[in-house]
Amino acid sequence: MRRVWVRELAGWFGALAIAVMTAAQVASSARSDLLFRDGDSLIVAMFGQSALSGEPLDWAMSSVLFLPESAVFAGLDLLLPVDVNSLLAINAVINMLALYGALRLVAGRRREDRAPVAWALLGLAAFCAIAVTEVSASRDALELASLQLTTTYYSATVVAVALSVGLVRRALDRASGIVGLLVALGATAALSTLSNPLYAAWAAVPIAVLLALLTIRSRQRSRLTLLLGVLLIGTALGFVGRIPLRAWIANTGAGYVQPARWADSLGYYGGLAADRLSTPGGVFGCLIVLVLIVLAVVRTTRAASEGSRFVAAVAWLMPVLVVIGAIALGTHAARYLQPVVFAPVLALVAPPRAGWMPLRPRSLVAAIAAVLLALGGILSIPRLAAAAEVADPDLTCVTDWVDASGRTGAGQFWTVRLPKLHLDDPAQLVQVDHELRGYAWLVNRRDFDVGEVTFLVEDAQTVPWNLPAPAIPDEVIDCGRYRILDLGDTALPLGPQRS
């Protein structure tokens, strides 16, 4: 028993080292914009801080509510006396650790003929190898593994999908006593769907299809049917649970579904794939995915148990169904295709066999790997910290001026969100459109109660203003990439809200 705990603890330390190295590498590239500065990426941090502030909450969210992500970030904010960027960096490491935990669950229980810890670590390493090849600052690039480091782009859903696969696998491997696994599966499906309906597309549909197919020839037909029922009921309960929260859901996501535009969608994703393959790193990352998918197909045909066959089949079926579904529904968002990179990794933990080399060489390799991981993790900590602490004098110029002004101003979505997050009182910057209407999207609608503003913040992303009344600034404050138009005693009324 003691040796088992030593192995498990070593696995977590190894995963921590890999997570820190990956976060440090991505944060040191242009991809850092997505971690620390992108307008979309900041929603969880903004919501978490808002919830902790005790202010009245009336948030306009997208179809995703970010419930697990916000709980993790708020917990870190309560426990750690560090700034927002440091919290985001720590959160990135935790997201990767959570993925390791899910992979460890999928790998199954420890037995004499299995090495689940080693294979789970290898799975995380493969996923992180893809992530470090992703260096674009664009949220629309087909660079999907590094999105797991953000608080916004469905990191909790990725973990929940892998957890669901692991729970089904454990239920298929276990001879009896699966009630707890069934409860955990139903709860995971319900909470994940409640927070993000994409869980239904990423997990519920592919897993349900596979379970249904397996019942045709399996000896565990009744168990497979039970698992299928629990998964579907949990997912349905998640959708029902969203009904009381509909006041916070500014967009149900129905508008993103445009089946008539499937050809445009195919061209869009094809263009993203071509861009990804235009760089050596992109080719390497895609090659890893391709090798894993081929491995998944091979292991599906050679599986020695129902659980192994299920995991191996999910590893290639899930990406196929998600890509087909995304195109058939006419979607245009790279982030919807994340199963393409994380699902194939499951092929590595489908049959976590031990004994692929003699014991002594295996122990030597494990020792060398442990030392290298420890050194890499330790050396990466200062690098990650430095990436999180990069000075931004333009941002500081804006926040210092707004904090000192004691007044309320406004700015457009892509301009205002970063300064808003870093203010002492985020309500001092109101999110508006170019006509000064309250832009109720991923923001607390109580901000609009102020009714009027006396300065405007703009940058290169700002659409030219079309103000409801003439406004000549008393002073223009130059803050590098930002400009503050100080209207002095002139107050501009906010228009009606839109989203």
XYZ file of C-alpha atoms in Angstrom:
499
model
C 0.000 0.000 0.000
C 2.851 2.359 0.863
C 4.462 1.818 -2.543
C 1.138 2.640 -4.224
C 0.908 5.988 -2.444
C 4.522 6.762 -3.290
C 3.803 6.116 -6.962
C 0.657 8.229 -6.909
C 2.386 11.103 -5.135
C 5.304 10.904 -7.562
C 2.820 11.065 -10.411
C 1.287 14.261 -9.068
C 4.702 15.860 -8.576
C 5.659 14.875 -12.105
C 2.415 16.336 -13.433
C 3.081 19.538 -11.498
C 6.513 19.865 -13.094
C 5.102 19.283 -16.584
C 2.296 21.772 -15.939
C 4.692 24.482 -14.735
C 7.032 23.969 -17.704
C 4.137 24.126 -20.155
C 2.597 27.226 -18.591
C 5.971 28.954 -18.522
C 6.661 28.189 -22.171
C 3.239 29.308 -23.415
C 3.226 32.392 -21.171
C 6.620 33.411 -22.571
C 5.288 33.408 -26.141
C 2.814 35.661 -27.934
C 0.141 33.279 -26.613
C 0.507 35.113 -23.298
C -2.015 37.664 -24.586
C -4.627 34.930 -24.350
C -3.630 34.126 -20.769
C -3.367 37.623 -19.339
C -4.793 40.323 -21.598
C -7.449 39.160 -24.078
C -10.917 40.646 -23.555
C -12.653 37.262 -23.760
C -10.094 35.537 -21.532
C -10.779 37.800 -18.563
C -14.415 36.912 -17.865
C -13.699 34.379 -15.106
C -11.307 36.727 -13.315
C -13.786 39.592 -13.589
C -16.694 37.476 -12.381
C -14.668 35.943 -9.562
C -13.571 39.316 -8.256
C -17.112 40.657 -8.581
C -18.513 37.766 -6.573
C -15.938 38.251 -3.809
C -16.514 42.014 -3.639
C -19.985 41.593 -2.159
C -21.483 43.980 -4.730
C -24.930 43.207 -6.199
C -24.642 40.739 -9.072
C -26.618 40.898 -12.305
C -24.249 39.381 -14.803
C -24.901 39.007 -18.526
C -23.130 35.771 -19.415
C -22.834 33.898 -22.688
C -24.287 30.402 -23.003
C -21.364 29.328 -20.778
C -21.664 30.167 -17.069
C -18.079 29.192 -16.055
C -19.211 27.879 -12.671
C -16.305 25.495 -11.846
C -13.744 27.856 -13.363
C -15.046 30.808 -11.335
C -15.091 28.762 -8.125
C -11.435 27.789 -8.604
C -10.327 31.340 -9.411
C -12.289 32.852 -6.513
C -10.795 30.273 -4.164
C -7.284 31.169 -5.299
C -8.075 34.859 -4.918
C -9.210 34.272 -1.332
C -6.198 32.187 -0.382
C -3.294 33.844 -2.182
C -2.105 37.451 -1.679
C -0.927 37.957 -5.267
C -2.047 40.087 -8.202
C -4.469 39.072 -10.941
C -1.832 37.987 -13.460
C -0.178 35.745 -10.893
C -3.541 34.182 -10.112
C -4.106 33.526 -13.803
C -0.666 31.884 -14.058
C -1.312 29.674 -11.036
C -4.747 28.827 -12.395
C -3.097 27.715 -15.661
C -0.965 25.209 -13.767
C -3.978 23.952 -11.813
C -5.917 23.404 -15.039
C -3.171 21.114 -16.320
C -2.996 19.317 -12.989
C -6.747 18.740 -13.147
C -6.335 17.222 -16.597
C -3.696 14.865 -15.217
C -6.102 13.834 -12.476
C -8.732 13.041 -15.089
C -6.232 11.048 -17.179
C -5.213 9.157 -14.059
C -8.852 8.212 -13.497
C -9.179 7.051 -17.099
C -6.044 4.896 -16.767
C -7.820 2.674 -14.252
C -6.798 1.020 -11.024
C -3.269 -0.109 -10.247
C -2.560 -3.821 -10.850
C 0.556 -5.921 -11.289
C 0.235 -5.791 -15.065
C -0.564 -2.080 -15.230
C 1.361 1.173 -14.851
C -1.468 3.754 -14.858
C 0.562 6.549 -13.261
C 3.301 6.362 -15.877
C 0.844 6.262 -18.762
C -1.234 9.131 -17.332
C 1.948 11.197 -17.084
C 2.834 10.261 -20.644
C -0.638 11.348 -21.751
C -0.243 14.724 -20.055
C 3.236 15.106 -21.563
C 1.858 14.413 -25.053
C -0.904 16.974 -24.582
C 1.570 19.554 -23.261
C 3.928 18.849 -26.157
C 1.129 19.967 -28.459
C 0.458 23.026 -26.289
C 4.037 24.326 -26.417
C 3.949 24.328 -30.229
C 1.170 26.930 -30.069
C 2.590 30.439 -30.123
C -0.021 32.582 -31.873
C -1.708 35.449 -30.050
C -4.975 34.754 -31.893
C -7.949 33.267 -30.066
C -9.219 32.056 -33.446
C -6.154 29.998 -34.379
C -6.436 26.213 -34.479
C -4.153 26.068 -31.444
C -6.368 24.183 -29.060
C -4.225 22.498 -26.416
C -2.927 25.786 -24.954
C -6.530 26.910 -24.362
C -6.506 24.549 -21.380
C -4.201 27.035 -19.652
C -6.821 29.793 -19.752
C -9.626 30.244 -17.253
C -12.145 30.979 -19.988
C -11.907 28.566 -22.876
C -13.746 25.625 -21.313
C -10.921 24.156 -19.219
C -13.393 22.690 -16.717
C -15.400 21.119 -19.536
C -12.291 19.457 -20.958
C -11.567 17.936 -17.539
C -15.212 16.913 -17.114
C -15.230 15.083 -20.457
C -12.117 13.119 -19.497
C -13.597 12.422 -16.051
C -16.744 11.060 -17.664
C -14.701 8.711 -19.829
C -12.788 7.593 -16.754
C -15.932 6.941 -14.717
C -17.443 4.829 -17.496
C -14.189 2.902 -17.875
C -14.013 2.219 -14.132
C -17.613 1.029 -14.136
C -16.884 -1.368 -16.991
C -13.715 -2.696 -15.321
C -15.244 -3.224 -11.887
C -17.011 -6.486 -11.139
C -19.483 -4.947 -8.683
C -20.140 -1.905 -6.504
C -20.568 0.729 -9.202
C -23.245 2.830 -7.496
C -20.735 5.494 -6.497
C -19.396 5.645 -10.039
C -22.906 6.046 -11.439
C -23.651 8.889 -9.021
C -20.354 10.584 -9.911
C -21.070 10.215 -13.636
C -24.553 11.688 -13.323
C -23.303 14.555 -11.141
C -20.443 15.332 -13.537
C -22.820 15.373 -16.510
C -25.362 17.557 -14.695
C -22.906 20.141 -13.328
C -20.932 20.313 -16.567
C -24.015 20.801 -18.734
C -25.358 23.366 -16.278
C -22.147 25.348 -16.664
C -21.453 24.680 -20.352
C -23.868 23.050 -22.830
C -20.873 22.060 -24.964
C -20.486 19.116 -22.593
C -23.470 17.553 -24.344
C -21.753 17.807 -27.732
C -18.284 16.857 -26.542
C -19.127 14.079 -24.093
C -22.790 13.075 -23.896
C -23.307 12.463 -27.620
C -20.028 10.619 -28.426
C -20.112 8.531 -25.241
C -23.814 7.733 -25.728
C -23.216 6.666 -29.343
C -20.336 4.430 -28.316
C -22.203 2.879 -25.384
C -25.123 2.151 -27.670
C -22.828 0.494 -30.209
C -21.077 -1.576 -27.545
C -24.387 -2.994 -26.268
C -24.853 -4.820 -29.584
C -22.182 -7.439 -28.857
C -21.177 -6.888 -25.239
C -21.775 -9.275 -22.347
C -22.256 -6.228 -20.111
C -25.338 -5.047 -21.958
C -27.322 -4.171 -18.839
C -24.412 -2.224 -17.339
C -23.796 -0.342 -20.577
C -27.478 0.535 -20.769
C -27.421 1.756 -17.179
C -24.394 3.933 -17.844
C -26.061 5.331 -20.944
C -29.201 6.181 -19.000
C -27.304 7.877 -16.169
C -25.263 9.949 -18.619
C -28.331 11.127 -20.535
C -30.369 11.820 -17.400
C -27.504 13.790 -15.852
C -27.118 15.831 -19.032
C -30.864 16.488 -19.170
C -30.867 17.609 -15.520
C -28.055 20.019 -16.354
C -30.172 21.640 -19.051
C -33.128 21.843 -16.652
C -30.885 23.450 -14.042
C -30.086 26.259 -16.459
C -33.715 27.423 -16.486
C -33.569 29.294 -13.127
C -30.370 30.992 -14.344
C -31.774 32.152 -17.680
C -31.768 35.806 -16.549
C -27.958 35.636 -16.551
C -27.736 33.903 -19.942
C -27.607 36.727 -22.481
C -27.088 34.332 -25.385
C -28.346 30.753 -25.403
C -25.980 29.859 -28.237
C -28.827 29.049 -30.622
C -27.673 31.846 -32.913
C -24.356 30.063 -33.433
C -26.150 27.106 -35.037
C -26.530 27.791 -38.768
C -26.700 24.472 -40.650
C -27.228 26.260 -43.972
C -23.677 27.605 -43.662
C -21.992 24.211 -43.404
C -19.937 24.864 -46.540
C -18.649 28.148 -45.095
C -17.843 26.304 -41.888
C -15.911 23.649 -43.781
C -13.903 26.323 -45.568
C -13.299 28.215 -42.329
C -11.942 25.214 -40.434
C -10.003 24.094 -43.492
C -8.308 27.498 -43.628
C -7.437 27.280 -39.931
C -5.939 23.831 -40.481
C -3.874 25.133 -43.398
C -2.582 27.996 -41.230
C -1.688 25.552 -38.481
C 0.249 23.380 -40.906
C 2.183 26.349 -42.279
C 4.709 26.331 -39.415
C 7.116 23.594 -38.217
C 5.582 23.690 -34.744
C 2.112 23.321 -36.202
C 3.201 20.334 -38.289
C 4.761 18.707 -35.220
C 1.641 19.270 -33.128
C -0.640 17.882 -35.834
C 1.660 14.894 -36.283
C 1.307 14.047 -32.586
C -2.474 14.148 -32.907
C -2.417 11.986 -36.032
C -0.165 9.370 -34.407
C -2.426 9.241 -31.357
C -5.542 8.771 -33.483
C -3.911 5.904 -35.398
C -2.860 4.386 -32.073
C -6.431 4.733 -30.812
C -7.816 2.845 -33.811
C -5.248 0.068 -33.412
C -5.912 -0.282 -29.691
C -9.663 -0.396 -30.322
C -9.236 -3.506 -32.459
C -6.774 -5.155 -30.068
C -8.345 -4.283 -26.728
C -8.318 -7.081 -24.167
C -11.148 -5.699 -22.039
C -14.375 -3.766 -22.431
C -12.979 -0.792 -20.538
C -9.857 -0.543 -22.685
C -11.885 -0.874 -25.873
C -14.245 1.885 -24.730
C -11.424 4.348 -23.953
C -9.537 3.596 -27.162
C -12.690 3.990 -29.249
C -13.604 7.277 -27.567
C -10.127 8.598 -28.379
C -10.823 8.570 -32.128
C -14.635 8.634 -32.281
C -15.028 11.803 -30.199
C -12.855 14.009 -32.473
C -14.551 12.630 -35.574
C -18.072 13.296 -34.281
C -17.197 16.748 -32.913
C -15.622 17.893 -36.196
C -18.534 16.544 -38.244
C -21.026 18.153 -35.870
C -19.248 21.525 -35.840
C -19.266 21.663 -39.628
C -22.821 20.351 -39.995
C -24.081 23.026 -37.593
C -22.272 25.779 -39.509
C -20.168 26.951 -36.549
C -17.191 29.287 -36.874
C -15.107 29.016 -33.693
C -11.874 27.068 -33.339
C -12.421 26.526 -29.612
C -15.369 24.225 -30.333
C -12.919 21.667 -31.734
C -10.844 21.150 -28.575
C -11.673 17.389 -28.419
C -9.491 17.047 -31.529
C -6.414 17.489 -29.322
C -7.390 16.169 -25.906
C -9.449 13.103 -26.833
C -6.682 11.314 -28.828
C -4.467 11.500 -25.724
C -6.834 8.980 -24.134
C -5.383 6.329 -26.460
C -2.240 6.320 -24.300
C -4.151 5.356 -21.152
C -6.547 2.883 -22.766
C -4.362 -0.173 -21.964
C -1.817 1.126 -19.393
C 0.315 -2.013 -19.595
C 3.383 -2.489 -17.443
C 6.381 -4.652 -18.189
C 7.341 -3.136 -21.533
C 10.958 -3.221 -20.325
C 12.806 -5.112 -17.554
C 12.447 -3.847 -14.003
C 15.966 -2.448 -13.492
C 16.100 -0.386 -16.712
C 12.555 0.765 -16.017
C 13.549 1.977 -12.549
C 16.585 3.767 -13.973
C 14.498 5.481 -16.643
C 11.932 6.506 -14.016
C 14.648 7.962 -11.783
C 16.237 9.922 -14.635
C 12.825 11.212 -15.759
C 11.993 12.282 -12.197
C 15.229 14.258 -11.883
C 14.738 15.949 -15.262
C 11.130 16.839 -14.477
C 12.091 18.238 -11.096
C 14.836 20.391 -12.612
C 12.612 21.548 -15.447
C 9.783 22.453 -13.101
C 12.015 24.334 -10.662
C 13.757 26.277 -13.422
C 10.405 27.149 -15.037
C 8.910 28.779 -11.942
C 10.898 32.055 -12.281
C 10.141 32.083 -15.993
C 6.397 31.770 -15.393
C 6.538 34.407 -12.670
C 8.416 36.780 -14.972
C 5.813 36.289 -17.726
C 3.035 37.119 -15.273
C 4.862 40.216 -14.000
C 5.699 41.814 -17.361
C 5.250 45.551 -16.941
C 2.505 47.268 -18.919
C 3.043 51.019 -18.465
C 0.172 51.893 -20.817
C -2.279 49.880 -18.738
C -0.851 51.319 -15.506
C -1.255 54.832 -16.898
C -4.966 54.230 -17.500
C -5.707 52.510 -14.199
C -3.804 55.085 -12.137
C -5.660 57.947 -13.810
C -9.074 56.328 -13.435
C -8.442 55.321 -9.809
C -7.359 58.865 -8.977
C -10.231 60.526 -10.854
C -12.987 59.193 -8.618
C -15.271 59.378 -11.648
C -16.909 56.906 -14.010
C -16.007 56.558 -17.671
C -16.701 54.200 -20.534
C -15.012 52.180 -23.238
C -15.815 49.549 -25.817
C -15.539 45.795 -25.180
C -12.095 44.990 -26.573
C -10.653 48.230 -25.179
C -12.073 48.459 -21.710
C -11.976 44.960 -20.266
C -8.288 44.785 -19.383
C -8.192 48.173 -17.597
C -11.533 47.376 -15.940
C -10.145 44.159 -14.441
C -7.128 45.948 -12.950
C -8.987 48.890 -11.372
C -9.506 49.188 -7.621
C -13.207 49.618 -8.434
C -14.060 47.979 -11.788
C -17.423 49.784 -11.845
C -15.530 53.015 -12.697
C -15.307 51.783 -16.296
C -18.574 50.974 -18.018
C -18.650 48.719 -21.055
C -20.485 50.368 -23.972
C -20.798 50.170 -27.749
C -19.772 52.941 -30.150
C -23.112 54.721 -29.603
C -22.672 54.732 -25.824
C -25.340 52.097 -25.252
C -24.634 49.765 -22.360
C -23.034 46.646 -23.857
C -24.418 43.887 -21.636
C -22.074 41.059 -22.572
C -19.880 39.205 -20.052
C -20.268 42.029 -17.572
C -22.197 42.984 -14.433
C -25.257 44.913 -15.610
C -25.322 46.831 -12.328
C -22.471 48.905 -13.810
C -25.035 50.663 -16.009
C -26.931 52.013 -12.988
C -24.546 55.005 -12.959
C -26.503 56.415 -15.912
C -23.791 58.743 -17.272
C -20.032 58.990 -17.814
C -17.536 61.843 -17.923
C -14.609 60.333 -19.818
C -13.960 57.795 -22.559
C -11.114 55.315 -22.986
C -10.104 54.280 -26.483
C -7.378 52.435 -28.362
C -6.729 51.042 -31.848
C -9.566 48.528 -31.446
C -12.145 51.226 -30.679
C -14.824 51.733 -33.322
C -15.248 55.481 -34.127
C -17.683 57.005 -31.661
C -21.204 58.034 -32.661
C -22.186 59.844 -29.498
C -25.745 60.905 -28.624
C -24.563 64.479 -27.963
C -21.545 66.553 -29.071
C -18.625 66.058 -26.734
C -15.382 67.988 -26.921
C -12.835 66.708 -24.398
C -11.298 69.199 -21.998
C -8.115 67.171 -22.102
C -6.752 64.117 -23.916
C -4.505 61.959 -21.742
C -1.959 59.979 -23.744
C -1.362 56.514 -22.272
C 0.613 54.872 -25.042
C -1.728 52.522 -26.866
C -4.640 54.047 -24.922
C -6.148 57.549 -24.947
C -8.412 58.981 -22.269
C -10.854 61.640 -23.478
C -11.578 63.645 -20.337
C -14.890 65.492 -20.762
C -14.535 67.399 -17.495
C -17.937 68.633 -16.312
C -19.745 67.287 -19.393
C -21.680 64.140 -18.577
C -22.800 61.851 -21.386
C -25.935 59.764 -20.711
C -25.749 56.018 -21.316
C -28.146 54.615 -23.874
C -30.325 51.519 -23.449
C -28.588 48.204 -22.928
C -27.864 45.780 -25.744
C -25.995 42.488 -25.956
